[in-house]
């Protein structure tokens, strides 16, 4: 092509002297800028996608402190969520992200990724949380996502990213140890996974480990062996050592109402607990109540649990009746997320001292200090409460029941806490407990398939060793694949620029030389821990070769430490 003098002048004149460019030239530069902008946007979206890929893997057994923070529900957040729900997931539109032939017809998106028709995103999340609470986390693993491609007329299947990630973790945990300098922390994770997969040893010991633990906690009234234990002392112990939150849930996270930055402050957050039965919401009266059609199956499952623990049948009626009565009374003040959002009940700021005045039945300072030890927690610290009316109702209920029932020797509040602990520890008990939980889940209408044992063990291992496994995935898989993908995108960009119809060779050569001089690569600035730091992080973890129950208790202690780290490090992103 002939060189255009106007273009040469445009490259050397000042903005004040610069003449109006030719429309065709302007359009071509505009197209070039769009290509470069699209590349930059994709790189940012991909980085966020990899991060979410590694961090956002909902563990069905994961407690609320880690996975149930109320989402940001402002109009801006909802618009961004809708945009990135697809753009951040390479598996939702594979033809847009990977360099293989998909044929014509554009992108394909699995219907599984859309919300239930007529139900908002936040309502879907609320339903998912309640389903996990009812089933004890026995939520079916999503199947492979189908994309009807046109390559050879065959249907191409791609695993969704959660399934692919879990299988990757399984490969890491099952990989043979190579060399003499094996990471000690990784050895512990593999040992934990191995004992979890050893179902035979768990079946042999039966309910004995849990009964021994009950005695260590002072016994319980169901077996007529309860020692005089202080209510708040027991509650603080369950919260700190066993990740069990019977009357309310506690976790750490940022305030979505604040502008989020790299150093956003994290707060202690207090919310409703999980209930083991469905709760109905009456939109007319704006009240909750336990779903009556499921109370009988719930009562029967209570009796079955007690039978597995060796409690005589003549003792079950009274204790299960009180357990259900207390559960349904507490549930009256719960509310679905959309209602709490409309009533501005989320992220209510209050000091611990003020909370103590409003809900005096709980020793808030002692419980929170135990939950986030060794961090210094004081009366003046701010906490975020997501349903203050429930917290007040819960405190009033506990006070009433302490007066009405404690003198009778039935100790229903203590029994309620032990039942909550039982549900926390079901993954570490023999299959009879899991099947009892599963049967109640089916009775409530859950028809989803039972997830395989390997998947449960992977999820439980990730629950305690998430930092280690995230590091292992980045080290073995994510970095290499990301580098390959960046290289492919870079080659694609150069090809696009080469194929453009340029007005003159000089401009073309100038831009192409600039692009060719680039060296796209991953940032060397990472927050990855070294092997030594990982070993130090898990140094206090001592695992048994054949006792999964004790190993599971160790994992719960790791969760407590993770909560404390999350609260103390404002730059750490919540999982």
XYZ file of C-alpha atoms in Angstrom:
575
model
C 0.000 0.000 0.000
C 1.030 3.594 -0.541
C 2.041 5.463 2.522
C -0.342 8.173 3.597
C 1.414 11.511 4.500
C -1.451 12.377 6.811
C -0.754 9.299 8.876
C 2.966 10.119 9.138
C 2.115 13.648 10.222
C -0.335 12.317 12.822
C 2.487 10.370 14.471
C 4.690 13.454 15.038
C 2.355 16.441 15.485
C 1.104 17.683 18.824
C -2.594 17.298 19.777
C -3.207 21.009 19.096
C -1.701 20.788 15.616
C -3.073 17.395 14.727
C -5.535 17.411 11.814
C -8.704 15.328 11.804
C -7.779 11.744 10.834
C -9.325 9.977 7.926
C -12.518 8.090 9.004
C -11.195 4.783 7.705
C -7.949 5.165 9.661
C -9.904 6.100 12.769
C -12.084 3.028 12.463
C -9.093 0.742 12.041
C -7.369 2.143 15.116
C -10.593 1.876 17.006
C -10.814 -1.801 16.022
C -7.232 -2.329 17.149
C -7.908 -0.715 20.504
C -10.950 -2.927 20.962
C -8.844 -6.024 20.308
C -6.195 -4.920 22.833
C -8.870 -3.989 25.368
C -10.582 -7.346 24.912
C -7.260 -9.100 25.517
C -6.678 -7.113 28.733
C -10.212 -7.756 29.945
C -9.862 -11.447 29.252
C -6.565 -11.637 31.168
C -8.194 -9.983 34.189
C -11.259 -12.217 33.978
C -9.086 -15.286 33.624
C -7.034 -14.344 36.682
C -10.193 -13.907 38.720
C -11.527 -17.156 37.335
C -8.432 -19.119 38.380
C -8.624 -17.596 41.838
C -12.298 -18.455 42.255
C -11.553 -21.847 40.733
C -9.160 -22.591 43.595
C -11.007 -20.907 46.446
C -14.741 -21.215 45.815
C -15.352 -24.924 46.124
C -18.274 -25.342 48.380
C -17.726 -28.184 50.742
C -21.060 -29.764 51.742
C -19.673 -30.184 55.254
C -18.236 -26.696 55.361
C -19.471 -24.640 58.320
C -21.141 -21.302 57.893
C -18.129 -19.264 58.946
C -16.427 -20.234 55.727
C -19.112 -20.499 53.084
C -22.286 -18.765 54.122
C -21.509 -15.066 54.326
C -24.492 -13.055 53.018
C -23.699 -12.005 49.457
C -23.429 -8.476 48.167
C -26.907 -7.787 46.822
C -26.686 -4.209 45.613
C -27.839 -3.570 42.014
C -24.226 -3.044 40.954
C -23.129 -6.341 42.504
C -26.003 -8.224 40.877
C -25.137 -6.797 37.459
C -21.473 -7.768 37.851
C -22.425 -11.225 39.137
C -24.660 -11.833 36.143
C -21.854 -10.763 33.789
C -19.054 -12.767 35.399
C -21.090 -15.901 36.201
C -20.356 -16.983 32.649
C -17.276 -14.942 31.735
C -15.220 -16.208 34.687
C -15.988 -19.873 33.960
C -13.974 -21.282 31.032
C -16.060 -24.463 31.098
C -19.333 -22.630 30.482
C -18.194 -21.391 27.046
C -15.251 -23.591 26.057
C -15.215 -22.473 22.442
C -14.570 -18.903 23.594
C -11.614 -19.876 25.782
C -9.771 -22.860 24.344
C -8.139 -23.314 20.971
C -9.909 -26.381 19.619
C -12.427 -26.741 16.820
C -15.958 -26.348 18.089
C -17.591 -25.878 14.727
C -20.010 -23.096 13.956
C -22.906 -22.044 16.040
C -21.217 -20.009 18.760
C -21.039 -20.768 22.461
C -22.952 -23.302 24.507
C -23.988 -22.810 28.090
C -25.266 -25.533 30.419
C -28.765 -24.963 31.708
C -27.577 -26.155 35.111
C -25.866 -22.803 35.607
C -29.077 -20.796 35.434
C -31.220 -20.014 38.446
C -34.534 -21.729 39.008
C -37.125 -19.924 36.959
C -38.910 -17.284 38.966
C -36.480 -17.432 41.867
C -33.753 -14.857 42.363
C -30.082 -15.717 42.756
C -30.105 -14.992 46.471
C -33.169 -17.204 47.002
C -31.427 -20.024 45.172
C -28.423 -19.662 47.477
C -30.713 -19.706 50.495
C -32.439 -22.863 49.252
C -29.087 -24.527 48.632
C -27.925 -23.732 52.165
C -31.090 -25.147 53.695
C -30.862 -28.249 51.543
C -27.312 -28.844 52.732
C -28.487 -28.356 56.304
C -31.240 -30.941 55.879
C -29.088 -33.502 54.126
C -25.965 -33.016 56.188
C -24.106 -32.037 53.075
C -25.143 -35.075 51.029
C -25.619 -32.947 47.951
C -25.200 -34.634 44.623
C -22.075 -33.850 42.689
C -22.977 -32.115 39.460
C -22.610 -34.316 36.434
C -20.517 -33.496 33.438
C -21.863 -30.581 31.494
C -22.916 -31.430 27.948
C -22.092 -29.222 25.011
C -23.533 -30.212 21.659
C -20.617 -29.495 19.399
C -20.418 -30.125 15.673
C -17.082 -31.848 15.559
C -17.736 -35.119 13.700
C -21.372 -34.870 14.753
C -20.507 -36.110 18.238
C -21.590 -34.707 21.575
C -18.567 -33.334 23.434
C -18.555 -33.549 27.241
C -16.585 -31.284 29.517
C -16.521 -31.680 33.303
C -17.754 -28.658 35.207
C -14.978 -26.879 37.016
C -15.957 -28.068 40.506
C -15.849 -31.728 39.451
C -12.591 -31.202 37.571
C -11.043 -29.511 40.596
C -12.127 -32.254 43.010
C -10.713 -34.925 40.736
C -7.453 -32.998 40.556
C -7.297 -32.889 44.364
C -7.974 -36.628 44.477
C -5.042 -37.250 42.123
C -2.772 -35.177 44.357
C -3.866 -37.030 47.500
C -3.444 -40.447 45.884
C -0.147 -39.712 44.126
C 2.778 -41.830 45.384
C 5.413 -40.009 47.385
C 8.448 -39.272 45.264
C 11.962 -38.690 46.600
C 13.140 -38.336 50.161
C 12.272 -34.654 50.607
C 8.482 -34.972 50.543
C 6.555 -32.021 51.919
C 5.612 -32.948 55.511
C 2.346 -30.997 55.313
C 1.355 -32.840 52.146
C 2.126 -36.153 53.847
C -0.356 -35.249 56.582
C -3.051 -34.396 54.051
C -2.501 -37.725 52.305
C -2.653 -39.575 55.608
C -5.921 -37.831 56.481
C -7.422 -38.761 53.124
C -6.204 -42.347 53.453
C -7.809 -42.869 56.868
C -11.025 -41.327 55.569
C -11.119 -43.805 52.702
C -10.574 -46.714 55.129
C -14.253 -47.429 55.724
C -13.565 -50.820 57.301
C -11.754 -49.377 60.324
C -14.536 -46.843 60.879
C -17.176 -49.583 60.774
C -15.307 -51.675 63.337
C -15.267 -49.038 66.090
C -18.940 -48.107 65.642
C -20.273 -45.442 68.000
C -17.584 -45.921 70.663
C -15.489 -42.832 69.725
C -18.478 -40.514 70.032
C -19.607 -42.006 73.345
C -16.071 -41.565 74.698
C -16.097 -37.935 73.603
C -19.446 -37.347 75.342
C -17.945 -38.584 78.594
C -14.972 -36.261 78.146
C -17.449 -33.383 77.792
C -19.184 -34.315 81.051
C -21.736 -36.867 79.861
C -25.372 -36.117 79.010
C -28.783 -36.472 80.607
C -29.979 -39.006 78.011
C -27.784 -41.691 79.595
C -28.345 -40.448 83.166
C -24.655 -39.688 83.415
C -24.500 -35.913 83.121
C -22.185 -34.068 85.449
C -22.962 -30.489 86.391
C -21.592 -28.542 83.446
C -21.887 -24.832 82.799
C -23.957 -23.968 79.734
C -21.671 -21.247 78.347
C -18.504 -23.214 79.102
C -19.781 -26.160 77.065
C -20.971 -23.856 74.273
C -17.587 -22.106 74.028
C -15.818 -25.478 73.931
C -18.002 -26.777 71.103
C -17.504 -23.585 69.106
C -13.740 -23.451 69.500
C -12.651 -27.098 69.407
C -15.369 -28.813 67.391
C -16.642 -26.192 64.909
C -20.139 -26.724 66.279
C -22.526 -23.762 66.530
C -25.825 -24.995 67.986
C -27.694 -21.720 68.544
C -26.059 -19.308 66.098
C -23.306 -19.435 63.494
C -20.072 -17.463 63.665
C -17.569 -16.716 60.924
C -15.244 -13.953 59.741
C -15.647 -11.774 56.686
C -15.743 -8.267 55.304
C -18.675 -5.869 55.334
C -20.201 -5.784 51.848
C -21.457 -2.274 52.578
C -17.879 -1.002 52.685
C -15.766 -0.279 49.638
C -13.729 -3.419 49.088
C -9.980 -2.928 48.834
C -6.911 -5.118 49.169
C -6.804 -4.257 52.878
C -10.529 -4.472 53.649
C -11.154 -5.135 57.318
C -12.701 -8.413 58.367
C -15.264 -8.612 61.140
C -16.751 -11.302 63.340
C -20.158 -12.093 61.831
C -23.069 -13.728 63.629
C -25.991 -15.339 61.862
C -28.763 -17.903 62.211
C -27.621 -21.516 62.719
C -28.338 -24.458 60.491
C -31.479 -26.381 61.402
C -31.743 -30.064 60.588
C -35.306 -29.805 59.256
C -37.105 -27.700 56.619
C -38.559 -24.376 57.732
C -41.671 -22.869 56.123
C -41.991 -19.130 55.585
C -45.446 -17.517 55.591
C -45.189 -14.444 53.384
C -48.524 -13.098 54.672
C -47.733 -13.220 58.378
C -44.001 -12.917 57.704
C -43.297 -15.659 60.210
C -41.358 -18.909 60.097
C -42.268 -22.282 61.493
C -40.966 -25.818 61.252
C -42.544 -27.731 58.406
C -45.041 -29.918 60.258
C -45.122 -32.705 57.654
C -41.456 -33.431 58.371
C -41.583 -33.400 62.168
C -42.506 -37.073 62.421
C -39.554 -38.225 60.260
C -37.363 -35.844 62.261
C -38.573 -37.398 65.515
C -37.952 -40.895 64.154
C -34.406 -40.024 63.090
C -33.739 -38.665 66.588
C -34.808 -41.997 68.081
C -32.637 -43.893 65.611
C -29.581 -41.844 66.543
C -30.146 -42.530 70.216
C -30.590 -46.247 69.503
C -27.253 -46.299 67.667
C -25.704 -44.706 70.767
C -27.101 -47.448 72.980
C -29.841 -45.407 74.661
C -32.796 -47.565 75.825
C -36.000 -46.992 73.876
C -37.900 -45.906 77.017
C -35.539 -42.922 77.302
C -35.955 -41.622 73.773
C -39.509 -40.239 73.871
C -38.895 -37.524 76.443
C -35.502 -36.383 75.178
C -36.423 -36.422 71.483
C -39.640 -34.562 72.297
C -37.751 -31.831 74.130
C -35.104 -31.676 71.388
C -37.735 -31.137 68.693
C -39.678 -28.662 70.836
C -36.585 -26.527 71.427
C -35.570 -26.730 67.757
C -38.978 -25.602 66.481
C -39.163 -22.805 69.061
C -35.810 -21.407 67.951
C -36.821 -21.652 64.288
C -39.773 -19.290 64.793
C -37.545 -16.211 64.579
C -35.572 -17.252 61.498
C -36.213 -15.473 58.218
C -35.232 -16.072 54.572
C -32.564 -13.954 52.998
C -34.879 -11.859 50.817
C -36.925 -10.809 53.838
C -33.867 -9.895 55.897
C -32.588 -7.907 52.945
C -35.860 -5.993 52.599
C -35.938 -5.247 56.331
C -32.267 -4.175 56.412
C -31.378 -6.893 58.925
C -28.087 -7.807 57.256
C -24.730 -6.414 58.416
C -26.130 -4.810 61.556
C -23.146 -3.269 63.389
C -23.060 -3.669 67.126
C -20.392 -3.957 69.816
C -20.000 -7.146 71.822
C -20.976 -5.237 74.933
C -24.202 -4.016 73.310
C -24.932 -7.533 72.083
C -24.450 -8.836 75.626
C -27.110 -6.411 76.847
C -29.620 -7.440 74.174
C -28.958 -11.206 74.389
C -27.658 -11.872 77.924
C -28.137 -15.658 77.951
C -24.923 -16.076 75.929
C -21.525 -15.118 77.317
C -20.576 -13.477 74.030
C -17.091 -12.347 74.961
C -16.048 -15.770 76.282
C -17.527 -17.639 73.321
C -15.989 -15.346 70.712
C -12.612 -15.291 72.454
C -12.597 -19.096 72.411
C -13.692 -19.229 68.768
C -10.988 -16.845 67.543
C -8.172 -17.614 69.957
C -5.424 -16.478 70.297
C -6.642 -13.150 68.881
C -7.486 -10.433 71.423
C -11.260 -9.904 71.451
C -12.707 -7.129 73.616
C -16.132 -5.851 74.630
C -15.742 -2.788 72.406
C -15.105 -4.778 69.219
C -17.682 -4.406 66.483
C -19.453 -7.495 65.169
C -21.879 -7.812 62.257
C -25.219 -9.464 63.038
C -27.431 -10.683 60.199
C -30.678 -11.265 62.087
C -30.715 -9.461 65.409
C -34.395 -10.340 66.150
C -33.453 -14.027 65.959
C -30.473 -13.533 68.295
C -32.712 -11.787 70.868
C -35.385 -14.494 70.521
C -32.746 -17.210 70.899
C -31.423 -15.639 74.109
C -34.903 -15.306 75.565
C -35.698 -18.920 74.690
C -32.539 -20.197 76.374
C -33.308 -18.213 79.536
C -36.847 -19.593 79.686
C -35.747 -23.179 79.135
C -33.020 -22.909 81.741
C -35.636 -21.982 84.320
C -38.345 -24.410 83.233
C -36.362 -27.578 82.523
C -32.934 -27.498 84.118
C -34.308 -28.130 87.629
C -36.106 -31.227 86.337
C -32.808 -32.876 85.432
C -33.649 -33.280 81.751
C -31.101 -30.638 80.679
C -32.598 -30.146 77.162
C -30.186 -27.311 76.302
C -27.191 -29.573 76.900
C -28.840 -32.408 74.964
C -29.482 -30.000 72.095
C -25.785 -29.093 71.995
C -24.743 -32.771 72.021
C -27.105 -33.490 69.098
C -25.533 -30.576 67.228
C -22.101 -32.057 67.908
C -23.321 -35.438 66.642
C -24.342 -33.912 63.314
C -20.940 -32.251 63.024
C -19.174 -35.578 63.562
C -21.374 -37.856 61.422
C -18.768 -37.894 58.606
C -16.316 -39.539 61.022
C -18.757 -42.154 62.354
C -19.773 -45.498 60.898
C -22.178 -45.742 57.972
C -25.268 -46.335 60.136
C -25.243 -42.718 61.246
C -24.784 -41.469 57.709
C -27.602 -43.699 56.474
C -29.935 -42.412 59.198
C -29.202 -38.877 58.106
C -29.683 -39.910 54.490
C -33.043 -41.541 55.218
C -34.348 -38.358 56.818
C -33.069 -36.379 53.861
C -35.026 -38.632 51.504
C -38.129 -38.277 53.711
C -37.942 -34.505 53.248
C -38.060 -34.918 49.486
C -34.379 -35.017 48.590
C -34.053 -37.423 45.657
C -30.477 -36.586 44.763
C -27.938 -39.327 44.418
C -25.587 -40.187 47.240
C -22.144 -38.841 46.494
C -19.315 -41.418 46.423
C -17.043 -41.853 49.403
C -13.956 -40.567 47.600
C -15.710 -37.274 46.951
C -16.738 -36.885 50.583
C -13.177 -37.629 51.668
C -11.743 -35.108 49.213
C -14.128 -32.446 50.500
C -13.306 -33.218 54.117
C -9.572 -33.118 53.399
C -9.933 -29.778 51.634
C -11.855 -28.517 54.638
C -8.793 -28.758 56.860
C -5.945 -28.571 54.350
C -7.343 -25.953 51.958
C -4.230 -23.759 52.067
C -1.958 -26.697 51.308
C -4.129 -28.060 48.499
C -4.513 -24.651 46.871
C -0.717 -24.379 46.847
C -0.358 -27.900 45.403
C -2.844 -27.219 42.610
C -1.158 -23.966 41.644
C 2.234 -25.636 41.743
C 1.351 -28.731 39.737
C -1.440 -27.718 37.427
C -2.762 -24.178 37.413
C 0.473 -22.357 36.661
C 1.430 -24.549 33.711
C -2.062 -24.447 32.223
C -2.321 -20.698 32.759
C 1.000 -20.115 31.018
C -0.103 -22.254 28.088
C -3.400 -20.412 27.867
C -1.707 -16.991 27.990
C 0.653 -18.137 25.243
C -2.272 -19.304 23.085
C -4.144 -16.048 23.600
C -1.015 -14.091 22.702
C -0.596 -16.062 19.476
C -4.262 -15.537 18.669
C -3.892 -11.782 19.204
C -0.888 -11.587 16.882
C -2.779 -13.518 14.230
C -5.784 -11.191 14.514
C -3.565 -8.144 14.110
C -1.785 -9.657 11.142
C -5.086 -10.383 9.417
C -6.323 -6.802 9.794
C -6.447 -4.682 6.654
C -4.000 -1.889 7.349
C -3.976 1.410 5.451
C -0.201 1.616 5.318
C 2.729 -0.678 6.013
C 4.456 1.678 8.409
C 1.606 1.709 10.929
C 1.226 -2.032 10.569
C 4.916 -2.678 11.175
C 5.024 -0.303 14.137
C 2.124 -2.005 15.965
C 3.185 -5.561 15.121
C 6.732 -4.940 16.275
C 5.399 -3.572 19.557
C 3.227 -6.653 20.056
C 6.057 -9.031 19.137
C 8.362 -7.349 21.640
C 6.010 -8.278 24.487
C 6.676 -11.307 26.667
C 3.333 -12.282 28.265
C 3.844 -14.155 31.511
C 2.260 -14.718 34.887
C 3.079 -12.237 37.589
C 5.915 -13.238 39.879
C 4.242 -11.388 42.741
C 2.234 -14.087 44.517
C 1.125 -14.812 48.047
C 2.067 -18.476 47.780
C 3.581 -19.988 50.894
C 6.867 -21.819 50.689
C 7.179 -25.481 51.650
C 8.761 -24.465 54.943
C 5.898 -22.082 55.706
C 3.341 -24.774 54.872
C 5.093 -27.260 57.138
C 5.079 -24.693 59.944
C 1.372 -24.014 59.383
C 0.521 -27.685 59.966
C 3.317 -28.434 62.426
C 0.981 -29.047 65.374
C -1.204 -31.510 63.459
C -0.545 -35.069 64.630
C -2.516 -37.675 62.705
C -3.181 -41.318 63.421
C -2.485 -44.062 60.891
C -5.820 -45.805 61.429
C -8.106 -43.637 63.602
C -10.127 -41.389 61.318
C -12.303 -40.093 64.177
C -9.333 -38.538 65.984
C -8.000 -37.224 62.685
C -11.376 -35.612 62.002
C -11.179 -33.834 65.351
C -7.760 -32.526 64.300
C -9.317 -31.160 61.128
C -11.902 -29.260 63.195
C -9.057 -27.652 65.151
C -7.498 -26.601 61.847
C -10.772 -24.900 60.982
C -10.604 -22.872 64.164
C -7.108 -21.700 63.267
C -8.254 -20.829 59.773
C -11.077 -18.695 61.203
C -8.586 -16.820 63.341
C -6.225 -16.237 60.407
C -9.087 -14.963 58.295
C -10.086 -12.464 60.966
C -6.532 -11.298 61.612
C -5.486 -10.888 57.977
C -7.688 -8.385 56.230
C -6.009 -9.125 52.906
C -6.960 -12.809 52.990
C -9.939 -13.527 50.788
C -12.791 -15.433 52.317
C -13.561 -18.889 50.999
